[in-house]
Amino acid sequence: MSSSGPTGRFRRSWPALLVLPAIAGLVAGIVSGPSASASENSTAVPLHRGPQLDVSLIGGSGEGYAVQAGVPYGVDGGLFTGTGGELKARTLPADEDPYGRRRWLGVIGQQAGYVITHPRTSSEPATYELHRLNVVSGSDSDLGTISVDPIGFTADGWLVWDGEDLVETRFDTGNAAVVATMPDLADRKVTGTALTTGAALVRSTNADQSESYLDLVEFGAGTIERVATETAADLHAFDLSPTTLVWWGRQYTGEPQYVKVRARSGGVVTTYNDTDDNADNSVRVPGQNSAAYVIPHEGAWKLRVISTSGGVSTLDLPDYSAGLIADGARWLLAASGRVANAGVYSVQDSTVTRVASVPALNISTSAVAFAAGRIYYGDNYYFDDGSTPLDARAPMAIWSRPVTGLGRPVLGDETELGQRSAHVPGGGDSIGFSAGRGVVSGVATGSTFTWRLLDRGRLTATVRQTWSYQPTGEMDTRYPNVSGPYLTAAGHVYDPTGKLVYSRPGAQTGIGGPGRPDDLYGPRLIYSTRNAKSGDTDVWVRDLDRRKSGSNPGKLASTRTYAPRVAIWGDLAAWQSGSREISLRRIGTTQIRRIRITGPLIQLTLGEGILAWNANARTYTLDTASASSRPTAYAGAGNHLALDDHYLARRVGTGAMVVYRSLYTEKYRPRLIGTFAPAGFTPNGDRRADSWEPQFDLSKPVTGVKLTLRSTKTGSVLRTLTGTGPDGSIRDLVFDGRNNSGKALANGTYSWQLTARAQDGEGALIGIRGETSVKGTVKISKSKG
C-alpha cells in the first residue's frame, strides 16, 4: 500500500494499520453515598456465546499469528495470538494515557510490533511508545519512548524517518544507524513512497501534475529506475515487496481497472484489466513474484493472483475474507463469519487452508428492560439463525430472568422470549416491558418501523410508523416505550389493540442516545414543547384517561434547556432543567426539588422511590422519599439504565448487564400502572360484550387479588371476584353482570374496587397517584327484546 506523504512507510507486505480498542473491565463498585460495598449488592447477568466473529488480521508468519477479534457490531473481544490452531486471548498492558492510540505494524517471526502514540499537548511534543509482543508466549516488551514516529520494524530494529535518512534502531543494543538516504527529488513533487527491504518506490508528478511517475530507488546500489509513467488522474496506488512491484488505476463503475505487476529486478510489465466492479476498493498486495487482491461477492469471495510472468488465476475464498498480507510464498488473510469458519487462512499453490481459529466470544447486551421482578435483555443487535449473512440485520433474541434477593440480587433461570426484536437504527433500546406487557421492534424497512405489542408473550397488535418530521419541524424519536396498557413511539400513543389514542404536539426530540424526549407512566405522558414567545421549553403532563381540558395537559415547568430529558413514575416527574441540573416534582404540588449533577446528562429515569441518571460517564441514584438524600455514585461508566422495585440495572463497559440492589430500605407497595377496560358492557346473550373483563397492570407481582362490585346507591357488595397477578398483570377477572347469588343485575352504573397485596409482603395496592384505594365504575346496559 502506498503512503500519502514523503516519509513513506516500511513494507514487507504487511497489513493496514489497526487500532485495538481497550478491553474494558467490569467495575461495579459504589464509590460514594451509603457504605455498603458493591460486591455485596450487585450481580452480573451472564453473557451468551456469539455464533459469529469479526476477525482482523494483524500479521502472521511461519512462527505465529496475531488477530483482533470480536463479535459483529459489538465491542467485545480483543487480541488473540498463537502458533496455529485455536489462538489464545492476550491482555496488553493498560495504557495510562486515555488519549493514547495503539497502532499495529505487523508480525515478523514471533514478534508483533506496535506503537502507542501519545498526542502532543500545549507544552509537550508527541511521543511514541514502542512495544513488541511475542505471539507465541503473549509476553509484551516495552522498548521505551522516542520522539519520532516509527514507520515499521524489521527483525532487528525499528525504522524511522529522520529528515532524508531512514534510520534503524536495533533492539539488542539501542544503537541507531542510517540504512538509506532518499535521493534528492526536488525537481519533482513527491506525492508518496512505499518501502521494502533495501528499496523504495517513489511517486512524483510533473509541474502541471498531468503525469505521475514511479521510480524504483535501490539503496545499496544508489540507482533510480523509471518504472512507469501514468496519467496522474488515473494512477490510484502502488506498493512493492522484496521481489515484486504493483500499481493500479482508479476504477469507475462499468469500466475496467488496470493492475500492473513487474519483477523488482526488471523485465516485462504484466497488465491485467479487471472488469469486476467489486474489486475497486481492494488493496493490491505484492508478494513473492506476484500480486494479489480480494474481490468480495456475497457468498462468493475470490482471490485474484497476477504473477510477474503474466499468469492470472482466481481462487475461491471463505466468505468475509479481508486483511490480505504476503508471507513468503503464501498469502494470509482473515475470514469473519460463523465461529466454525472464522479464523486465519493460508493460500498457497491454489490450496486454501485454515491455519488458526478464534474461540467463540461473549455477546454484549444491546437492549434492556426491567418490570415486575424480571429483567429483559437482547444479547446482540443481530441474531444469527444459521442462515443469515454476516452483514444482514436480522432479529435478535430476547431473554428474561426473575430477580430476587434482599442483599445481592439473585437471578433465576433464563427464558427466551418467543418474539424476537430488531436493532433500531440510532442506538436506542428496541424493547420495552411493563408488568406482563411488552413491545419489541420489527425489522425496519426503508423509513418504516414496526412495533409488536405483547401481553404475556402473546402478540396483541402490530403498529407501523413511517419516520417523519413533526408538524413543527422537530424529528420524531423511534424508540418504543411501553407502560401498562400504553405504547409511545415517534410521539404517538397507542392502546393494546394498536389504536392511536393521542399524538403529542411537536415535542422536543432527538435521535441518538438512550435518553427519551417523552416518557409514560400508564396513562400519564410527560413531554416538552418549545415556547415560541419566550424561547423557553415548557414541560407538560397529559393524562390519557381524562378528557383534554384547560388543565389537561398541565404545565409542570419552563426551562431554558432545549429538548430536555424527562421521566415520570406514579405521581413523580423529573426533567432536565439546566446543563448541570435535574428538577424533581410531585405532580399536584408546586414544590420543585433541584438536584445538581456533575456533568452533561446522558440518561434520566424514575422508579418507585428512586431517581437515576447517567452523567459525567458515571451512574447516580437518589432516594426520592427523603428530602435530605444525596446522590449515590456507582463506579465505572454505565448506560441503558433500567429501574424496577428495589433494583437498578445498567450496562457496563464489558457489554454485560449488572443488577444492583438498592441501598434505600423503604418498602415499596405495589402501584397501579394502568387500567384497560371498556366503560360498560351488554350481558344479553348475543355473544358480543356479554362480560366485562378489565385488565390491570401493577408495578410488582401481587397475591390476594380481589375485585369488589357494589351498588352506587347503597354501597352494598353485589359481587366479589378473585384473580391472580404473578407478573403484575391481572387478566383473569370476568364479570358477567350477575350478583353473588347468580341473579342478573339491572341496567345501571356500578362501582368497583380492586385490592391486592405485594407478593413480597411489602404492602397493599395503591393507585397511580398514591391513592389508598383503586376504584372506578362500570355500566350495564342490556338491549331490549
Tab-separated table of C-alpha atoms in Angstrom, residues 337-728:
chain	number	residue	atom	x	y	z
A	337	GLY	CA	-18.358	-15.181	9.945
A	338	ARG	CA	-19.628	-18.116	11.931
A	339	VAL	CA	-17.278	-19.452	14.581
A	340	ALA	CA	-16.859	-22.770	12.773
A	341	ASN	CA	-15.463	-20.977	9.721
A	342	ALA	CA	-13.832	-17.784	11.035
A	343	GLY	CA	-10.074	-17.511	11.536
A	344	VAL	CA	-6.776	-17.104	9.700
A	345	TYR	CA	-6.427	-18.729	6.285
A	346	SER	CA	-3.351	-19.556	4.237
A	347	VAL	CA	-3.409	-19.660	0.422
A	348	GLN	CA	-0.529	-21.466	-1.241
A	349	ASP	CA	-0.318	-23.346	-4.531
A	350	SER	CA	-4.069	-22.904	-5.095
A	351	THR	CA	-4.859	-24.523	-1.731
A	352	VAL	CA	-6.847	-22.611	0.871
A	353	THR	CA	-6.335	-23.847	4.451
A	354	ARG	CA	-7.477	-22.518	7.822
A	355	VAL	CA	-4.336	-22.309	9.950
A	356	ALA	CA	-5.747	-20.609	13.075
A	357	SER	CA	-9.133	-20.137	14.729
A	358	VAL	CA	-10.620	-17.930	17.445
A	359	PRO	CA	-12.877	-19.235	20.243
A	360	ALA	CA	-16.492	-18.108	20.452
A	361	LEU	CA	-16.835	-14.832	22.322
A	362	ASN	CA	-19.438	-13.405	24.633
A	363	ILE	CA	-22.102	-11.192	23.063
A	364	SER	CA	-22.727	-7.879	24.754
A	365	THR	CA	-26.182	-6.846	25.886
A	366	SER	CA	-27.735	-4.353	23.486
A	367	ALA	CA	-31.196	-3.674	24.926
A	368	VAL	CA	-32.663	-3.870	28.405
A	369	ALA	CA	-35.980	-3.528	30.219
A	370	PHE	CA	-36.953	-4.235	33.812
A	371	ALA	CA	-40.504	-4.880	35.020
A	372	ALA	CA	-42.349	-6.689	37.814
A	373	GLY	CA	-39.329	-8.574	39.083
A	374	ARG	CA	-37.986	-9.669	35.685
A	375	ILE	CA	-35.093	-8.274	33.685
A	376	TYR	CA	-35.351	-8.475	29.882
A	377	TYR	CA	-32.363	-8.106	27.583
A	378	GLY	CA	-31.281	-8.607	23.997
A	379	ASP	CA	-27.951	-10.350	23.580
A	380	ASN	CA	-26.893	-8.559	20.410
A	381	TYR	CA	-28.198	-6.135	17.824
A	382	TYR	CA	-28.181	-9.016	15.386
A	383	PHE	CA	-29.416	-12.556	15.814
A	384	ASP	CA	-27.838	-15.326	13.746
A	385	ASP	CA	-30.204	-18.170	12.943
A	386	GLY	CA	-27.566	-20.089	10.983
A	387	SER	CA	-28.712	-18.921	7.558
A	388	THR	CA	-28.453	-15.141	7.850
A	389	PRO	CA	-25.488	-13.465	6.098
A	390	LEU	CA	-23.000	-11.862	8.467
A	391	ASP	CA	-23.891	-8.320	7.434
A	392	ALA	CA	-27.679	-8.753	7.454
A	393	ARG	CA	-29.680	-7.103	10.225
A	394	ALA	CA	-31.786	-9.988	11.439
A	395	PRO	CA	-33.862	-10.012	14.644
A	396	MET	CA	-32.054	-10.584	17.924
A	397	ALA	CA	-33.023	-12.981	20.675
A	398	ILE	CA	-34.704	-11.532	23.780
A	399	TRP	CA	-34.192	-13.220	27.137
A	400	SER	CA	-35.555	-12.702	30.641
A	401	ARG	CA	-34.730	-13.751	34.194
A	402	PRO	CA	-36.529	-13.256	37.506
A	403	VAL	CA	-34.638	-11.131	40.036
A	404	THR	CA	-34.997	-11.612	43.807
A	405	GLY	CA	-32.920	-11.186	46.959
A	406	LEU	CA	-32.661	-8.865	49.942
A	407	GLY	CA	-28.909	-8.306	49.522
A	408	ARG	CA	-27.053	-9.245	46.378
A	409	PRO	CA	-29.643	-9.783	43.606
A	410	VAL	CA	-30.370	-13.417	42.809
A	411	LEU	CA	-31.000	-14.219	39.129
A	412	GLY	CA	-33.378	-17.034	38.291
A	413	ASP	CA	-33.393	-19.336	35.292
A	414	GLU	CA	-33.201	-17.719	31.866
A	415	THR	CA	-36.154	-17.886	29.475
A	416	GLU	CA	-36.072	-16.993	25.790
A	417	LEU	CA	-38.914	-14.800	24.647
A	418	GLY	CA	-40.941	-16.227	21.770
A	419	GLN	CA	-40.826	-12.872	19.954
A	420	ARG	CA	-37.526	-11.539	18.652
A	421	SER	CA	-36.590	-7.897	18.203
A	422	ALA	CA	-34.635	-5.982	15.587
A	423	HIS	CA	-31.993	-3.312	16.075
A	424	VAL	CA	-33.404	0.226	15.905
A	425	PRO	CA	-31.003	2.490	13.972
A	426	GLY	CA	-29.550	5.192	16.168
A	427	GLY	CA	-28.569	3.116	19.183
A	428	GLY	CA	-31.717	3.248	21.308
A	429	ASP	CA	-33.371	0.362	23.088
A	430	SER	CA	-35.656	-1.610	20.788
A	431	ILE	CA	-37.653	-3.295	23.566
A	432	GLY	CA	-39.817	-2.226	26.470
A	433	PHE	CA	-41.701	-4.114	29.195
A	434	SER	CA	-44.189	-3.149	31.879
A	435	ALA	CA	-45.776	-5.770	34.149
A	436	GLY	CA	-46.815	-8.517	31.699
A	437	ARG	CA	-46.912	-6.242	28.670
A	438	GLY	CA	-44.122	-5.591	26.219
A	439	VAL	CA	-43.085	-4.063	22.932
A	440	VAL	CA	-40.388	-5.311	20.556
A	441	SER	CA	-39.193	-3.807	17.319
A	442	GLY	CA	-39.646	-5.417	13.938
A	443	VAL	CA	-37.005	-5.033	11.224
A	444	ALA	CA	-37.044	-1.526	9.781
A	445	THR	CA	-37.849	-1.433	6.070
A	446	GLY	CA	-36.733	1.787	4.469
A	447	SER	CA	-38.290	4.521	6.596
A	448	THR	CA	-40.991	2.244	8.063
A	449	PHE	CA	-40.661	0.978	11.627
A	450	THR	CA	-42.762	-1.815	13.109
A	451	TRP	CA	-43.650	-2.242	16.783
A	452	ARG	CA	-45.121	-5.522	18.027
A	453	LEU	CA	-47.251	-5.202	21.159
A	454	LEU	CA	-47.197	-8.194	23.504
A	455	ASP	CA	-49.208	-9.322	26.505
A	456	ARG	CA	-47.592	-12.184	28.439
A	457	GLY	CA	-45.648	-13.029	25.299
A	458	ARG	CA	-48.751	-13.097	23.091
A	459	LEU	CA	-48.889	-10.696	20.149
A	460	THR	CA	-51.860	-8.328	20.579
A	461	ALA	CA	-51.218	-5.757	17.843
A	462	THR	CA	-48.719	-4.501	15.287
A	463	VAL	CA	-48.087	-0.793	14.803
A	464	ARG	CA	-46.344	0.518	11.701
A	465	GLN	CA	-44.898	4.004	11.528
A	466	THR	CA	-43.046	5.983	8.905
A	467	TRP	CA	-40.137	8.022	10.193
A	468	SER	CA	-41.126	11.614	9.685
A	469	TYR	CA	-40.978	15.135	10.995
A	470	GLN	CA	-43.433	16.624	13.446
A	471	PRO	CA	-45.623	19.426	12.048
A	472	THR	CA	-43.415	21.910	13.898
A	473	GLY	CA	-40.282	20.548	12.253
A	474	GLU	CA	-38.730	18.504	15.060
A	475	MET	CA	-37.696	14.936	14.327
A	476	ASP	CA	-39.650	12.024	15.734
A	477	THR	CA	-37.919	9.630	18.067
A	478	ARG	CA	-38.055	5.987	17.052
A	479	TYR	CA	-37.533	4.237	20.363
A	480	PRO	CA	-40.597	2.407	21.746
A	481	ASN	CA	-41.691	2.744	25.363
A	482	VAL	CA	-44.484	0.758	26.976
A	483	SER	CA	-46.083	1.449	30.355
A	484	GLY	CA	-49.105	-0.578	31.361
A	485	PRO	CA	-51.651	-0.537	28.522
A	486	TYR	CA	-49.996	2.252	26.530
A	487	LEU	CA	-47.191	2.380	23.965
A	488	THR	CA	-45.474	5.554	22.867
A	489	ALA	CA	-43.240	5.690	19.809
A	490	ALA	CA	-42.347	8.557	17.492
A	491	GLY	CA	-44.534	10.898	19.503
A	492	HIS	CA	-47.721	8.843	19.187
A	493	VAL	CA	-49.512	6.843	21.881
A	494	TYR	CA	-51.336	3.559	21.193
A	495	ASP	CA	-53.509	1.242	23.257
A	496	PRO	CA	-53.030	-2.586	23.400
A	497	THR	CA	-55.115	-3.045	20.231
A	498	GLY	CA	-52.790	-0.778	18.257
A	499	LYS	CA	-55.337	2.057	18.170
A	500	LEU	CA	-53.856	5.563	18.096
A	501	VAL	CA	-55.163	7.378	21.171
A	502	TYR	CA	-53.004	10.525	21.272
A	503	SER	CA	-50.301	12.407	19.354
A	504	ARG	CA	-48.264	14.800	21.395
A	505	PRO	CA	-47.739	18.264	19.905
A	506	GLY	CA	-44.308	18.860	18.305
A	507	ALA	CA	-42.337	17.739	21.324
A	508	GLN	CA	-38.614	18.413	21.508
A	509	THR	CA	-36.863	15.233	20.410
A	510	GLY	CA	-33.609	13.961	19.052
A	511	ILE	CA	-32.296	10.731	17.579
A	512	GLY	CA	-29.241	9.169	19.178
A	513	GLY	CA	-28.564	8.114	22.730
A	514	PRO	CA	-30.752	6.357	25.272
A	515	GLY	CA	-32.498	9.481	26.625
A	516	ARG	CA	-36.211	9.905	25.920
A	517	PRO	CA	-37.950	13.084	24.733
A	518	ASP	CA	-41.115	11.821	26.420
A	519	ASP	CA	-41.990	9.196	28.993
A	520	LEU	CA	-45.061	7.271	30.168
A	521	TYR	CA	-46.378	6.024	33.431
A	522	GLY	CA	-49.572	4.256	32.450
A	523	PRO	CA	-51.929	6.964	31.161
A	524	ARG	CA	-49.617	9.819	32.162
A	525	LEU	CA	-47.431	11.185	29.383
A	526	ILE	CA	-44.680	13.722	30.094
A	527	TYR	CA	-43.181	15.708	27.230
A	528	SER	CA	-41.897	19.165	26.316
A	529	THR	CA	-42.669	21.829	23.738
A	530	ARG	CA	-40.848	24.922	22.619
A	531	ASN	CA	-42.415	28.230	23.693
A	532	ALA	CA	-42.153	30.478	20.641
A	533	LYS	CA	-42.702	33.676	22.630
A	534	SER	CA	-40.261	33.197	25.487
A	535	GLY	CA	-37.824	30.868	23.765
A	536	ASP	CA	-38.041	28.541	26.777
A	537	THR	CA	-39.085	24.901	26.779
A	538	ASP	CA	-42.310	24.012	28.594
A	539	VAL	CA	-42.677	20.617	30.295
A	540	TRP	CA	-46.172	19.101	30.274
A	541	VAL	CA	-48.101	16.139	31.676
A	542	ARG	CA	-51.110	14.725	29.825
A	543	ASP	CA	-53.492	12.253	31.481
A	544	LEU	CA	-54.742	9.994	28.689
A	545	ASP	CA	-57.558	8.599	30.846
A	546	ARG	CA	-59.095	12.040	31.162
A	547	ARG	CA	-60.543	14.388	28.597
A	548	LYS	CA	-58.451	17.202	27.245
A	549	SER	CA	-59.150	20.451	29.113
A	550	GLY	CA	-57.547	23.678	30.199
A	551	SER	CA	-55.669	21.761	32.893
A	552	ASN	CA	-55.022	18.579	30.883
A	553	PRO	CA	-52.313	18.725	29.699
A	554	GLY	CA	-50.948	20.640	32.643
A	555	LYS	CA	-47.681	22.556	32.566
A	556	LEU	CA	-45.130	21.427	35.138
A	557	ALA	CA	-42.392	23.980	34.499
A	558	SER	CA	-40.445	26.014	31.984
A	559	THR	CA	-36.746	25.532	31.353
A	560	ARG	CA	-34.134	27.067	29.111
A	561	THR	CA	-32.805	23.590	28.279
A	562	TYR	CA	-33.524	22.635	24.694
A	563	ALA	CA	-35.057	19.153	24.289
A	564	PRO	CA	-34.719	18.235	27.980
A	565	ARG	CA	-34.694	14.613	29.045
A	566	VAL	CA	-37.815	13.765	31.033
A	567	ALA	CA	-39.070	10.919	33.235
A	568	ILE	CA	-42.234	10.021	35.128
A	569	TRP	CA	-43.242	7.395	37.703
A	570	GLY	CA	-46.516	7.427	39.574
A	571	ASP	CA	-47.002	10.945	40.902
A	572	LEU	CA	-43.349	11.977	40.435
A	573	ALA	CA	-41.960	13.804	37.397
A	574	ALA	CA	-38.345	14.694	36.609
A	575	TRP	CA	-36.796	16.745	33.842
A	576	GLN	CA	-33.515	18.304	32.835
A	577	SER	CA	-33.708	21.931	33.958
A	578	GLY	CA	-30.170	23.030	33.172
A	579	SER	CA	-26.871	21.840	31.778
A	580	ARG	CA	-25.941	20.628	35.274
A	581	GLU	CA	-29.348	20.310	36.936
A	582	ILE	CA	-32.323	17.955	37.262
A	583	SER	CA	-35.670	19.055	38.674
A	584	LEU	CA	-37.991	16.734	40.589
A	585	ARG	CA	-41.653	17.492	41.321
A	586	ARG	CA	-44.576	15.641	42.803
A	587	ILE	CA	-47.484	16.134	40.397
A	588	GLY	CA	-50.313	18.031	42.052
A	589	THR	CA	-47.938	20.140	44.146
A	590	THR	CA	-45.920	23.227	43.249
A	591	GLN	CA	-42.738	22.405	45.147
A	592	ILE	CA	-39.736	21.583	42.957
A	593	ARG	CA	-36.529	19.947	44.178
A	594	ARG	CA	-33.418	20.784	42.173
A	595	ILE	CA	-30.530	18.320	42.039
A	596	ARG	CA	-27.105	19.464	40.903
A	597	ILE	CA	-25.272	16.982	38.658
A	598	THR	CA	-21.588	16.672	37.799
A	599	GLY	CA	-21.641	16.640	34.024
A	600	PRO	CA	-23.765	16.562	30.868
A	601	LEU	CA	-26.920	14.496	31.393
A	602	ILE	CA	-26.953	11.358	29.237
A	603	GLN	CA	-29.920	9.386	30.588
A	604	LEU	CA	-32.664	10.031	33.116
A	605	THR	CA	-35.182	7.595	34.588
A	606	LEU	CA	-37.529	7.225	37.574
A	607	GLY	CA	-38.657	4.184	39.557
A	608	GLU	CA	-40.507	3.552	42.788
A	609	GLY	CA	-38.706	5.838	45.233
A	610	ILE	CA	-35.589	6.153	43.038
A	611	LEU	CA	-34.302	8.726	40.559
A	612	ALA	CA	-31.389	7.507	38.419
A	613	TRP	CA	-29.260	9.182	35.768
A	614	ASN	CA	-26.025	8.906	33.815
A	615	ALA	CA	-23.767	11.949	33.720
A	616	ASN	CA	-20.056	12.555	33.553
A	617	ALA	CA	-19.508	8.920	32.491
A	618	ARG	CA	-20.983	7.653	35.781
A	619	THR	CA	-24.294	6.432	37.145
A	620	TYR	CA	-26.061	8.116	40.063
A	621	THR	CA	-29.178	7.359	42.093
A	622	LEU	CA	-31.176	9.450	44.563
A	623	ASP	CA	-33.689	8.419	47.242
A	624	THR	CA	-36.788	10.437	46.303
A	625	ALA	CA	-38.564	9.565	49.552
A	626	SER	CA	-36.069	11.585	51.597
A	627	ALA	CA	-35.866	15.340	51.179
A	628	SER	CA	-32.335	15.326	52.604
A	629	SER	CA	-30.965	12.482	50.473
A	630	ARG	CA	-27.778	12.897	48.471
A	631	PRO	CA	-26.839	11.180	45.202
A	632	THR	CA	-25.081	7.833	45.335
A	633	ALA	CA	-22.419	7.287	42.649
A	634	TYR	CA	-21.621	3.934	41.032
A	635	ALA	CA	-18.056	3.303	39.884
A	636	GLY	CA	-17.314	2.981	36.205
A	637	ALA	CA	-19.243	4.112	33.171
A	638	GLY	CA	-22.668	2.660	32.507
A	639	ASN	CA	-25.589	3.143	30.165
A	640	HIS	CA	-29.012	1.698	29.329
A	641	LEU	CA	-30.379	2.284	32.818
A	642	ALA	CA	-33.497	0.471	33.994
A	643	LEU	CA	-35.249	0.517	37.391
A	644	ASP	CA	-37.660	-1.926	38.979
A	645	ASP	CA	-38.790	-2.123	42.590
A	646	HIS	CA	-35.606	-2.251	44.712
A	647	TYR	CA	-33.290	-2.877	41.775
A	648	LEU	CA	-31.266	-0.932	39.226
A	649	ALA	CA	-29.785	-2.450	36.075
A	650	ARG	CA	-27.227	-0.874	33.772
A	651	ARG	CA	-24.913	-1.987	31.010
A	652	VAL	CA	-21.228	-1.544	31.838
A	653	GLY	CA	-18.091	-1.288	29.715
A	654	THR	CA	-17.762	-5.013	29.020
A	655	GLY	CA	-21.226	-5.083	27.470
A	656	ALA	CA	-22.580	-7.044	30.427
A	657	MET	CA	-25.761	-6.066	32.271
A	658	VAL	CA	-25.289	-5.676	36.036
A	659	VAL	CA	-28.186	-5.672	38.517
A	660	TYR	CA	-27.780	-3.746	41.779
A	661	ARG	CA	-29.863	-3.992	44.941
A	662	SER	CA	-30.947	-0.513	46.010
A	663	LEU	CA	-29.375	0.847	49.167
A	664	TYR	CA	-32.622	2.596	50.051
A	665	THR	CA	-34.598	0.495	52.505
A	666	GLU	CA	-38.149	1.860	52.308
A	667	LYS	CA	-40.758	-0.741	51.488
A	668	TYR	CA	-42.395	-0.359	48.097
A	669	ARG	CA	-46.104	-1.083	47.866
A	670	PRO	CA	-47.466	-2.286	44.502
A	671	ARG	CA	-48.752	0.660	42.482
A	672	LEU	CA	-51.375	0.649	39.763
A	673	ILE	CA	-49.820	1.489	36.393
A	674	GLY	CA	-52.926	1.473	34.248
A	675	THR	CA	-56.347	0.014	33.559
A	676	PHE	CA	-57.581	-1.149	30.178
A	677	ALA	CA	-61.309	-1.832	30.222
A	678	PRO	CA	-64.465	-0.678	28.451
A	679	ALA	CA	-66.743	1.741	30.278
A	680	GLY	CA	-69.587	-0.773	30.125
A	681	PHE	CA	-70.946	-3.996	28.639
A	682	THR	CA	-74.193	-5.648	27.499
A	683	PRO	CA	-74.787	-9.067	29.116
A	684	ASN	CA	-77.723	-10.042	26.894
A	685	GLY	CA	-76.515	-13.348	25.453
A	686	ASP	CA	-75.777	-12.096	21.932
A	687	ARG	CA	-72.084	-13.110	22.341
A	688	ARG	CA	-70.978	-9.511	21.927
A	689	ALA	CA	-69.669	-7.758	25.039
A	690	ASP	CA	-71.558	-10.218	27.231
A	691	SER	CA	-68.989	-9.872	30.014
A	692	TRP	CA	-66.692	-7.221	31.438
A	693	GLU	CA	-63.051	-8.337	31.596
A	694	PRO	CA	-60.892	-5.495	32.912
A	695	GLN	CA	-57.109	-5.636	32.544
A	696	PHE	CA	-54.977	-4.167	35.322
A	697	ASP	CA	-51.225	-3.641	35.228
A	698	LEU	CA	-49.331	-3.161	38.511
A	699	SER	CA	-45.759	-2.261	39.347
A	700	LYS	CA	-44.930	-5.588	41.021
A	701	PRO	CA	-46.287	-9.127	41.481
A	702	VAL	CA	-49.272	-9.428	43.812
A	703	THR	CA	-51.394	-12.004	45.605
A	704	GLY	CA	-54.872	-11.847	47.139
A	705	VAL	CA	-56.360	-10.129	44.084
A	706	LYS	CA	-59.997	-9.194	44.696
A	707	LEU	CA	-62.430	-7.119	42.639
A	708	THR	CA	-65.463	-5.992	44.642
A	709	LEU	CA	-68.586	-4.634	42.846
A	710	ARG	CA	-71.054	-2.522	44.767
A	711	SER	CA	-74.283	-0.674	44.299
A	712	THR	CA	-73.630	3.001	43.707
A	713	LYS	CA	-76.830	3.820	45.632
A	714	THR	CA	-76.481	1.738	48.783
A	715	GLY	CA	-72.800	0.732	48.750
A	716	SER	CA	-73.725	-2.879	49.388
A	717	VAL	CA	-71.483	-5.599	47.957
A	718	LEU	CA	-73.120	-7.304	44.969
A	719	ARG	CA	-70.303	-9.436	43.570
A	720	THR	CA	-66.781	-10.411	44.583
A	721	LEU	CA	-64.296	-11.762	42.042
A	722	THR	CA	-60.840	-13.180	42.798
A	723	GLY	CA	-57.842	-13.239	40.483
A	724	THR	CA	-54.071	-13.500	40.237
A	725	GLY	CA	-51.199	-11.188	39.309
A	726	PRO	CA	-47.916	-13.145	39.398
A	727	ASP	CA	-46.287	-10.743	36.922
A	728	GLY	CA	-48.137	-7.627	37.977
